Coordinates of C-alpha atoms in Angstrom, one line a residue:
M1 CA -29.4 -4.8 18.1
K2 CA -28.9 -2.8 21.0
R3 CA -26.6 -5.6 22.9
I4 CA -24.9 -4.3 19.4
F5 CA -24.8 -0.6 19.8
L6 CA -23.2 -1.8 23.1
S7 CA -20.6 -3.5 22.0
V8 CA -19.4 -1.3 19.7
R9 CA -20.0 1.5 22.4
G10 CA -18.0 -0.3 24.6
S11 CA -13.9 -0.7 25.7
G12 CA -11.1 -0.2 22.8
F13 CA -10.1 -3.7 23.4
A14 CA -13.4 -4.5 21.9
T15 CA -13.7 -2.0 18.9
V16 CA -10.3 -3.3 18.6
G17 CA -11.3 -6.4 18.3
A18 CA -14.1 -6.0 15.9
L19 CA -11.7 -3.6 13.3
L20 CA -9.1 -7.1 13.9
V21 CA -12.3 -10.1 12.9
F22 CA -13.5 -6.9 10.9
S23 CA -10.9 -5.9 8.3
T24 CA -9.0 -10.2 8.2
L25 CA -12.1 -11.4 7.1
I26 CA -13.0 -9.4 4.8
F27 CA -9.1 -10.5 3.1
A28 CA -9.5 -13.6 3.9
L29 CA -12.4 -13.4 1.2
S30 CA -10.6 -10.9 -1.5
L31 CA -7.0 -12.7 -0.8
R32 CA -5.7 -13.4 -4.6
G33 CA -3.8 -16.5 -5.5
L34 CA -4.6 -19.9 -6.8
P35 CA -4.1 -23.2 -5.0
G36 CA -0.6 -25.3 -5.6
N37 CA 2.9 -24.8 -4.6
P38 CA 4.5 -23.4 -8.4
T39 CA 8.1 -25.0 -9.5
S40 CA 9.9 -22.6 -11.9
D41 CA 8.6 -24.1 -14.6
V42 CA 4.6 -23.5 -14.5
L43 CA 4.7 -20.2 -13.3
N44 CA 5.3 -19.7 -17.1
S45 CA 2.4 -20.3 -18.1
S46 CA -0.6 -18.6 -18.7
E47 CA -2.8 -19.7 -15.5
W48 CA -0.3 -17.6 -12.9
R49 CA 1.5 -15.4 -15.1
K50 CA -1.3 -12.9 -17.4
G51 CA -4.8 -13.4 -16.0
G52 CA -3.3 -15.0 -13.0
P53 CA -2.2 -14.1 -8.8
L54 CA 1.1 -13.0 -9.9
E55 CA 0.4 -10.6 -14.0
L56 CA 2.0 -7.5 -13.6
S57 CA 5.6 -7.5 -13.3
P58 CA 6.2 -5.5 -8.9
E59 CA 4.8 -9.0 -8.7
R60 CA 6.3 -11.3 -10.8
G61 CA 9.6 -9.7 -9.6
R62 CA 8.9 -10.0 -5.5
F63 CA 7.9 -13.1 -6.1
A64 CA 11.1 -14.7 -7.8
L65 CA 14.4 -13.6 -5.7
L66 CA 11.4 -14.2 -2.8
Y67 CA 11.3 -17.9 -4.9
S68 CA 15.2 -17.7 -5.8
V69 CA 15.8 -17.6 -2.3
L70 CA 13.9 -20.2 -0.8
E71 CA 14.3 -23.0 -3.7
D72 CA 17.1 -22.3 -5.4
H73 CA 19.5 -20.5 -2.6
S74 CA 20.4 -17.4 -4.3
F75 CA 19.9 -14.0 -4.9
F76 CA 20.6 -14.9 -8.5
F77 CA 17.6 -16.5 -10.4
S78 CA 18.0 -19.3 -13.0
L79 CA 16.6 -18.5 -16.5
P80 CA 12.9 -19.8 -15.8
V81 CA 12.7 -17.7 -12.7
A82 CA 14.9 -15.0 -15.3
R83 CA 12.0 -15.1 -18.2
F84 CA 9.5 -15.4 -15.3
V85 CA 10.3 -11.9 -14.6
T86 CA 10.9 -10.4 -18.0
P87 CA 10.5 -7.4 -19.3
D88 CA 11.4 -5.9 -15.0
L89 CA 15.2 -8.0 -15.6
G90 CA 18.0 -6.8 -14.3
L91 CA 21.2 -7.7 -15.7
T92 CA 24.0 -7.4 -13.4
P93 CA 27.5 -6.6 -14.3
D94 CA 29.3 -9.8 -14.2
G95 CA 26.2 -11.2 -17.0
R96 CA 24.2 -12.7 -14.7
Y97 CA 20.3 -12.5 -13.9
A98 CA 18.5 -9.6 -10.4
S99 CA 16.2 -7.9 -9.7
L100 CA 16.0 -5.2 -10.7
F101 CA 13.3 -4.3 -7.0
A102 CA 14.4 -3.6 -3.7
P103 CA 14.9 -7.0 -1.4
T104 CA 13.4 -6.0 1.8
V105 CA 10.3 -7.2 0.1
S106 CA 10.8 -10.5 -0.8
L107 CA 12.7 -11.5 2.4
L108 CA 10.0 -10.0 4.7
V109 CA 7.0 -12.4 2.7
A110 CA 9.3 -15.7 2.9
P111 CA 7.7 -17.2 6.3
G112 CA 4.2 -17.2 4.7
Y113 CA 5.8 -18.6 1.5
I114 CA 7.2 -21.7 4.4
V115 CA 4.3 -22.0 6.2
G116 CA 1.9 -22.3 2.9
K117 CA 3.9 -24.3 1.0
W118 CA 3.9 -26.6 3.7
L119 CA 0.3 -25.8 3.8
G120 CA 0.4 -26.9 -0.1
D121 CA -0.2 -22.9 -1.0
S122 CA 2.8 -20.8 -1.3
Q123 CA 1.3 -18.3 -3.6
V124 CA -1.1 -17.1 -1.2
G125 CA 1.1 -17.8 2.0
A126 CA 3.4 -15.0 -0.1
F127 CA 1.0 -13.2 -0.6
S128 CA -1.4 -13.9 2.9
V129 CA 1.8 -11.9 4.4
I130 CA 0.7 -8.7 2.6
A131 CA -2.7 -8.4 3.8
L132 CA -1.7 -8.6 7.4
L133 CA 0.4 -5.7 6.8
A134 CA -2.4 -4.1 5.8
V135 CA -5.3 -5.4 8.9
L136 CA -2.2 -4.3 11.6
N137 CA -1.9 -0.4 9.1
A138 CA -5.4 0.0 10.2
V139 CA -5.3 -0.4 13.4
L140 CA -2.4 2.2 13.6
V141 CA -4.3 4.1 12.0
R142 CA -7.0 4.1 14.1
L143 CA -4.9 3.4 17.6
I144 CA -3.1 7.4 16.0
A145 CA -6.3 8.3 15.4
I146 CA -7.0 8.8 18.9
R147 CA -3.6 9.4 20.3
L148 CA -4.8 12.0 18.4
G149 CA -8.5 13.0 19.7
A150 CA -10.5 11.2 17.6
R151 CA -13.3 9.4 19.3
L152 CA -13.3 5.3 19.1
L153 CA -15.5 4.9 16.3
A154 CA -14.8 8.2 14.7
A155 CA -11.2 6.7 14.0
S156 CA -12.1 3.4 13.2
L157 CA -14.3 4.3 10.8
G158 CA -10.7 6.8 9.7
A159 CA -9.3 3.1 9.5
I160 CA -12.1 1.4 7.3
A161 CA -12.4 4.4 5.0
F162 CA -8.4 4.3 5.1
L163 CA -8.2 -0.1 4.4
F164 CA -11.2 -0.1 1.7
G165 CA -12.1 2.5 0.4
T166 CA -8.5 3.2 -1.5
P167 CA -6.3 1.2 -3.6
A168 CA -5.1 0.2 -0.5
F169 CA -7.4 -2.6 -0.5
A170 CA -6.5 -4.0 -4.0
Y171 CA -2.5 -3.5 -3.1
G172 CA -3.4 -5.5 0.5
T173 CA -4.3 -8.8 -1.5
T174 CA -1.0 -8.8 -3.4
L175 CA 2.1 -8.7 -3.0
Y176 CA 3.7 -4.5 -4.2
Q177 CA 5.6 -2.8 -1.7
H178 CA 2.6 0.1 -0.4
H179 CA 1.9 -2.3 2.7
V180 CA 5.1 -2.6 3.5
S181 CA 6.4 1.7 3.7
V182 CA 3.6 2.9 5.2
F183 CA 3.4 0.0 8.5
L184 CA 6.7 1.4 8.9
L185 CA 5.8 5.4 8.7
L186 CA 2.6 4.1 11.0
I187 CA 4.3 2.3 14.0
S188 CA 7.5 4.9 13.6
L189 CA 5.1 7.7 14.8
F190 CA 3.1 5.1 17.4
L191 CA 5.9 4.7 18.7
F192 CA 7.1 8.6 19.2
L193 CA 3.5 9.1 19.8
R194 CA 3.8 6.0 22.7
S195 CA 6.7 6.9 24.5
S196 CA 9.2 10.0 24.6
G197 CA 12.4 6.5 26.1
W198 CA 15.6 4.6 23.9
W199 CA 13.4 1.5 22.6
S200 CA 11.3 4.0 21.3
L201 CA 13.8 6.1 19.2
A202 CA 15.7 3.4 18.3
G203 CA 12.5 1.6 16.6
I204 CA 12.0 4.5 14.8
W205 CA 15.3 4.2 13.6
F206 CA 15.3 1.4 12.7
C207 CA 12.0 1.7 11.3
V208 CA 13.7 4.3 8.5
A209 CA 16.8 2.5 7.5
L210 CA 14.4 -0.5 7.0
S211 CA 12.3 1.7 5.1
V212 CA 14.9 2.7 2.4
S213 CA 15.6 -1.1 1.4
V214 CA 11.9 -1.6 1.0
D215 CA 11.4 1.2 -1.6
N216 CA 14.3 3.2 -2.4
P217 CA 11.9 6.4 -2.7
N218 CA 11.3 6.1 0.5
F219 CA 14.3 7.8 1.4
F220 CA 12.9 10.9 0.8
L221 CA 8.6 9.6 2.5
L222 CA 10.6 8.8 6.1
A223 CA 12.2 11.6 6.2
P224 CA 9.7 14.1 8.3
M225 CA 10.2 11.7 10.3
G226 CA 13.4 11.4 11.1
I227 CA 13.8 15.3 11.5
L228 CA 11.0 14.6 13.9
A229 CA 12.7 12.2 15.9
F230 CA 15.9 13.9 15.7
S231 CA 14.7 16.3 17.4
R232 CA 14.4 14.9 21.1
I233 CA 17.3 14.7 20.6
V234 CA 18.7 17.5 19.5
S235 CA 16.7 20.2 21.2
V236 CA 17.4 24.1 19.5
S237 CA 15.8 27.0 22.1
S238 CA 16.5 31.2 21.0
G239 CA 16.7 34.0 23.6
E240 CA 19.7 36.7 23.6
K241 CA 21.5 33.4 22.5
L242 CA 21.6 30.5 20.9
F243 CA 22.1 27.1 22.6
V244 CA 21.9 23.7 21.3
S245 CA 21.9 21.4 24.1
F246 CA 21.9 17.3 23.5
R247 CA 20.6 13.9 25.0
P248 CA 24.0 11.6 25.0
L249 CA 21.6 8.4 26.2
L250 CA 18.7 9.3 23.4
I251 CA 22.2 10.3 20.7
S252 CA 23.7 6.3 20.8
S253 CA 20.0 5.0 19.8
L254 CA 20.8 6.2 16.2
L255 CA 23.6 3.1 16.3
V256 CA 20.7 1.1 15.5
L257 CA 21.0 2.3 11.9
A258 CA 23.4 0.5 10.5
V259 CA 21.8 -2.6 11.6
P260 CA 19.4 -2.4 8.3
M261 CA 21.9 -0.6 7.0
A262 CA 24.1 -3.1 6.5
G263 CA 22.5 -5.5 5.6
F264 CA 20.8 -3.6 3.0
L265 CA 24.3 -2.4 1.5
W266 CA 25.8 -5.9 1.8
Y267 CA 23.1 -7.4 -0.5
N268 CA 23.9 -4.1 -2.9
A269 CA 27.5 -4.7 -3.1
T270 CA 26.7 -8.6 -3.4
V271 CA 23.4 -8.8 -5.9
N272 CA 24.5 -5.3 -7.9
G273 CA 28.2 -4.4 -8.1
G274 CA 28.0 -1.9 -5.7
A275 CA 27.1 -1.1 -2.3
L276 CA 25.4 1.6 -3.7
K277 CA 24.2 0.1 -7.4
L278 CA 20.1 0.0 -6.0
S279 CA 18.8 -2.3 -8.1
G280 CA 16.3 -0.1 -10.0
T281 CA 19.5 1.3 -12.0
L282 CA 21.0 -2.1 -13.3
P283 CA 20.5 -2.9 -16.9
A284 CA 17.0 -4.0 -17.7
V285 CA 16.7 -6.9 -20.4
T286 CA 13.5 -7.0 -21.8
T287 CA 12.9 -10.2 -23.4
L288 CA 14.1 -13.4 -23.2
S289 CA 14.5 -15.4 -25.9
V290 CA 14.6 -20.4 -25.5
D291 CA 18.3 -20.2 -25.4
G292 CA 18.8 -17.8 -23.0
Q293 CA 19.1 -14.5 -25.4
S294 CA 17.5 -11.5 -24.7
T295 CA 15.6 -9.6 -27.3
S296 CA 14.3 -6.6 -27.6
R297 CA 10.7 -6.0 -26.0
D298 CA 7.7 -5.4 -27.8
L299 CA 4.8 -2.9 -28.2
A300 CA 2.7 -4.9 -26.6
E301 CA 5.3 -4.9 -23.4
V302 CA 5.8 -1.9 -23.2
A303 CA 2.4 -0.8 -22.8
M304 CA 2.0 -3.4 -19.6
D305 CA 5.4 -1.5 -18.5
G306 CA 4.6 2.6 -19.1
K307 CA 8.1 2.2 -19.5
S308 CA 10.6 3.4 -22.6
S309 CA 13.0 1.0 -23.6
D310 CA 16.0 3.8 -22.9
E311 CA 14.4 5.5 -19.5
A312 CA 17.8 6.2 -17.4
K313 CA 19.4 4.6 -15.1
S314 CA 20.3 6.1 -12.2
A315 CA 19.2 7.0 -9.0
V316 CA 17.7 10.9 -9.7
G317 CA 16.8 10.0 -13.4
F318 CA 13.2 8.9 -12.5
F319 CA 12.3 11.9 -10.6
K320 CA 11.4 15.2 -13.9
T321 CA 10.6 18.6 -12.4
R322 CA 8.8 19.0 -16.1
D323 CA 6.3 16.2 -15.6
L324 CA 4.8 17.5 -11.9
L325 CA 2.0 19.8 -13.3
Q326 CA 1.4 16.1 -15.2
G327 CA 1.9 14.5 -12.4
L328 CA 0.2 16.2 -10.0
S329 CA -3.1 15.9 -13.0
V330 CA -3.0 12.0 -12.7
H331 CA -2.4 12.3 -9.1
I332 CA -5.9 13.7 -8.4
L333 CA -8.0 14.3 -11.6
S334 CA -7.4 11.9 -14.2
P335 CA -10.6 9.6 -14.4
D336 CA -8.0 6.2 -15.1
R337 CA -5.6 7.0 -11.8
G338 CA -6.8 10.2 -9.4
V339 CA -7.9 10.2 -6.2
V340 CA -11.4 12.0 -7.3
F341 CA -11.9 8.7 -8.5
Y342 CA -9.9 6.4 -6.8
A343 CA -10.8 7.2 -3.6
P344 CA -12.5 10.4 -3.2
V345 CA -13.4 9.4 0.8
T346 CA -9.6 10.6 2.0
L347 CA -10.9 14.5 0.8
F348 CA -12.4 14.2 4.0
G349 CA -8.9 13.5 6.2
V350 CA -8.0 16.4 4.6
F351 CA -10.6 19.2 7.5
G352 CA -8.4 16.5 9.6
L353 CA -5.2 17.4 9.3
A354 CA -6.0 20.8 9.3
F355 CA -7.7 20.3 11.9
L356 CA -4.8 19.3 13.8
F357 CA -2.5 21.9 12.4
R358 CA -4.5 24.7 13.9
R359 CA -3.9 23.1 17.3
K360 CA -0.4 23.1 16.9
D361 CA 0.1 20.2 19.5
E362 CA 3.2 19.8 21.2
Y363 CA 4.7 17.4 19.2
G364 CA 4.8 18.3 16.3
V365 CA 3.0 15.3 14.7
A366 CA 0.1 17.5 13.1
N367 CA 3.5 19.6 11.1
V368 CA 4.9 15.4 9.8
L369 CA 1.6 14.3 8.8
V370 CA 0.9 17.6 6.4
A371 CA 4.5 17.2 5.3
T372 CA 4.4 13.3 4.6
V373 CA 0.7 14.5 2.3
V374 CA 2.4 17.0 0.2
I375 CA 6.5 15.1 -0.3
N376 CA 4.2 11.5 -0.9
L377 CA 2.1 13.7 -3.4
L378 CA 5.2 15.6 -4.8
L379 CA 7.5 13.2 -5.1
Y380 CA 5.0 10.8 -6.9
S381 CA 4.7 14.0 -9.9
L382 CA 8.2 13.9 -10.4
W383 CA 8.7 10.4 -10.8
G384 CA 9.2 9.7 -14.8
D385 CA 5.6 6.8 -14.3
P386 CA 3.0 8.7 -11.8
W387 CA 0.9 6.2 -13.5
G388 CA 2.6 3.3 -11.8
G389 CA 2.9 0.5 -15.2
W390 CA -0.4 -0.9 -15.7
A391 CA -2.5 -0.3 -12.0
F392 CA -5.3 0.4 -9.9
G393 CA -5.4 3.6 -8.1
S394 CA -2.6 5.9 -7.4
R395 CA -1.2 2.9 -6.1
Y396 CA 1.9 5.5 -4.5
L397 CA -0.4 7.7 -2.3
I398 CA -1.2 4.8 -0.2
P399 CA 1.0 5.9 2.5
S400 CA -0.8 9.3 2.0
Y401 CA -4.2 7.5 2.6
A402 CA -2.6 5.9 5.8
I403 CA -2.7 9.6 6.5
L404 CA -5.3 11.1 5.3
G405 CA -7.1 8.4 7.1
I406 CA -6.3 9.2 10.5
G407 CA -7.3 12.6 9.2
I408 CA -10.7 11.4 8.6
G409 CA -10.8 9.7 12.3
I410 CA -9.8 13.6 12.9
V411 CA -12.7 15.6 11.6
L412 CA -15.3 12.6 12.5
T413 CA -14.7 13.7 15.7
E414 CA -15.2 16.9 15.1
W415 CA -18.4 17.3 13.3
R416 CA -19.7 14.1 14.4
K417 CA -23.3 16.1 15.6
N418 CA -24.0 17.3 11.9
L419 CA -26.6 14.3 10.2
F420 CA -26.6 16.5 6.5
F421 CA -22.3 15.8 7.5
L422 CA -22.8 11.9 8.3
G423 CA -24.7 11.2 5.4
I424 CA -22.9 12.3 3.0
F425 CA -19.7 10.8 4.6
F426 CA -21.7 7.6 4.6
V427 CA -22.5 7.7 0.3
V428 CA -18.8 8.7 -0.3
L429 CA -18.0 5.8 2.1
V430 CA -19.4 3.4 0.2
Y431 CA -19.2 4.0 -3.1
S432 CA -15.4 4.0 -2.0
M433 CA -15.6 1.1 -0.9
S434 CA -17.7 -0.3 -3.7
V435 CA -14.9 0.4 -6.5
N436 CA -12.0 -0.3 -4.3
A437 CA -13.4 -4.0 -3.1
L438 CA -14.2 -4.6 -7.7
G439 CA -10.4 -4.1 -8.1
A440 CA -9.6 -5.9 -4.9
I441 CA -11.4 -9.2 -6.8
T442 CA -10.2 -9.1 -10.2
S443 CA -6.7 -7.1 -11.4
N444 CA -5.0 -4.5 -10.8
A445 CA -4.0 -4.4 -14.6
K446 CA -5.6 -1.1 -15.9
P447 CA -3.9 0.9 -18.5
P448 CA -3.4 4.4 -19.0
E449 CA -5.5 6.3 -20.8
H450 CA -2.3 7.2 -23.2
E451 CA -2.1 3.3 -23.1
V452 CA -5.1 2.6 -25.0
L453 CA -4.8 3.9 -28.5
V454 CA -1.6 1.9 -28.1
L455 CA -3.7 -1.2 -26.8
E456 CA -6.6 -0.6 -29.3
A457 CA -4.1 -0.1 -32.5
L458 CA -2.7 -4.4 -30.9
S459 CA -6.0 -6.1 -30.2
G460 CA -8.4 -4.6 -32.1
K461 CA -10.9 -3.8 -29.6
V462 CA -11.8 -1.2 -27.3
E463 CA -10.2 -0.8 -24.5
K464 CA -10.7 0.4 -20.9
Y465 CA -8.5 2.2 -18.9
T466 CA -11.7 3.4 -15.8
A467 CA -12.4 1.2 -13.0
E468 CA -15.3 -0.2 -16.1
R469 CA -12.9 -3.1 -17.0
N470 CA -12.6 -4.6 -14.2
W471 CA -16.1 -4.1 -14.7
D472 CA -15.9 -6.1 -17.4
Y473 CA -13.3 -8.6 -15.8
L474 CA -15.0 -9.9 -12.7
H475 CA -17.9 -10.9 -15.9
E476 CA -15.8 -12.4 -18.4
S477 CA -12.5 -14.0 -16.5
G478 CA -14.7 -13.8 -12.8
S479 CA -12.8 -13.2 -9.6
K480 CA -9.0 -13.1 -8.6
S481 CA -10.2 -14.4 -4.8
F482 CA -7.9 -17.4 -4.2
L483 CA -11.3 -18.5 -1.9
Y484 CA -13.6 -18.3 -5.1
Q485 CA -11.6 -19.5 -7.4
S486 CA -11.1 -22.6 -5.5
W487 CA -14.7 -22.7 -3.6
A488 CA -17.4 -20.2 -3.8
H489 CA -17.7 -20.4 -7.8
R490 CA -19.3 -24.0 -7.4
Y491 CA -22.3 -21.8 -5.4
V492 CA -22.4 -18.1 -6.5
S493 CA -21.0 -16.2 -9.4
A494 CA -18.4 -13.7 -9.6
E495 CA -20.9 -10.8 -9.4
Q496 CA -22.5 -11.9 -6.5
Y497 CA -19.5 -12.7 -4.5
Y498 CA -18.4 -9.5 -4.9
W499 CA -21.9 -7.7 -4.1
G500 CA -20.8 -9.8 -0.9
I501 CA -18.1 -8.9 0.1
V502 CA -19.0 -5.0 -0.5
A503 CA -22.8 -5.6 1.3
L504 CA -20.4 -6.8 4.6
L505 CA -18.3 -3.6 4.3
V506 CA -21.3 -1.7 3.6
F507 CA -22.7 -3.5 7.3
G508 CA -19.6 -3.1 9.4
S509 CA -18.7 1.3 8.8
G510 CA -23.2 1.8 8.6
L511 CA -23.2 -0.5 12.0
L512 CA -20.7 2.3 13.2
C513 CA -22.1 5.3 11.8
V514 CA -25.2 4.2 13.6
G515 CA -22.5 3.7 16.3
M516 CA -22.2 7.2 16.2
I517 CA -25.6 8.7 16.3
R518 CA -26.2 6.9 18.5
E519 CA -23.8 8.0 21.1
N520 CA -24.5 11.6 20.0
V521 CA -28.4 11.4 21.2
L522 CA -27.0 9.8 24.8
E523 CA -25.0 12.4 24.9
K524 CA -27.3 14.9 24.4
H525 CA -29.5 13.6 26.8
R526 CA -26.9 13.6 29.6
L527 CA -26.5 17.1 29.2

């Protein structure tokens, strides 16, 4: 046991290696999927769609574009693929079917799909790319926290809290845009802290521009990072006169913005009918009949999506100031999505950001971290659907969870000698990991509270909207984990499988907490 603790206390390479191995193991156990290489006809079966790994429209929309590009060699959908995508299917100006989602996530996971298809599991291969990015995000949270003053073990705990103690866990096992957005945000921040040279700035501009084609609201989310990077090109000083100075060589790094933006504008012009016309503004085809004719959306689909059929189709029409207070309540306090219920461990990160903000670091990074969290929260509180459709927890706040994970590393460093604080933190961390592990291996298809009465009228039974729904799913339908469905179900029940994952999470995080306590004891003896 002593050797284990020594290895945990060891070099940064040892701890980051342990974090990589540990996180990869958990995601290997949790990644959702079914064996096989599904065709467009098979995708429409209930095995893959309703109750399968592609049950929600964001997953289907992105997977359909991936499938169409690689299998049909087209950005436009054939009729079987279009039927698979409904009710979030776009109709282009020339009458063809296309995705309502930005294209980059689908293209990014293409290598995983190709490798997975070669191995006989194309969908699992595609989902694995998102899981890999989730693991890299945890590593980046740790590295950034260390550069901002966190100790190794504290930073590792912050990374684990982000990855497994928030809905980031559930959305790392499926095909959503959130971990891609977080990766671009974190790698930009890491590049800024690592170097002030031309290549660092060029990398930041590439990530900032690419992020818009990952998820259009990233234009606002990464704006603070872009402003911070721009401050290295243009500096302003004031005295008796106002001086503005430029660094000509660094100005040229801005040219990198054109690379991802050109691809995005070309896609919009080719598919959506205009370079500035976003995919989400296309008219929606909600239901397709057998002969390809569109029909109106039924009540069940309205409930599943959380959107009305006459929703405004403009880039700014999705944001409504009158929704702000309700949105804030949904994201923070509501039992169906609120941080208090699904990711309370992140609240410790608020204290860490406060410590950083008080230090007034020379880079201004603390300002960017706080501004990004505030923008993230306000942006999706103004969003017409703050619930994120049917979702597990507040998925829109995953970028904020990552930043608060950095804050957790800082606050654990500052209060590392307070055993009472460490005890409270560990209890809250265990609760957070237990809830999110439940979501990760079951389903994200959880209705918001306000739709439950409609659902009960349709189903004729009591419909739950908290994590209880996932617990019932675990007992009634089992787990969506690819490893569980393809192998482990022969030996253990779904509940035993879940508790095994929780036990691994508690053991790993507990080892880090004990390592921190041991460090405190050793420091005290040295003094």
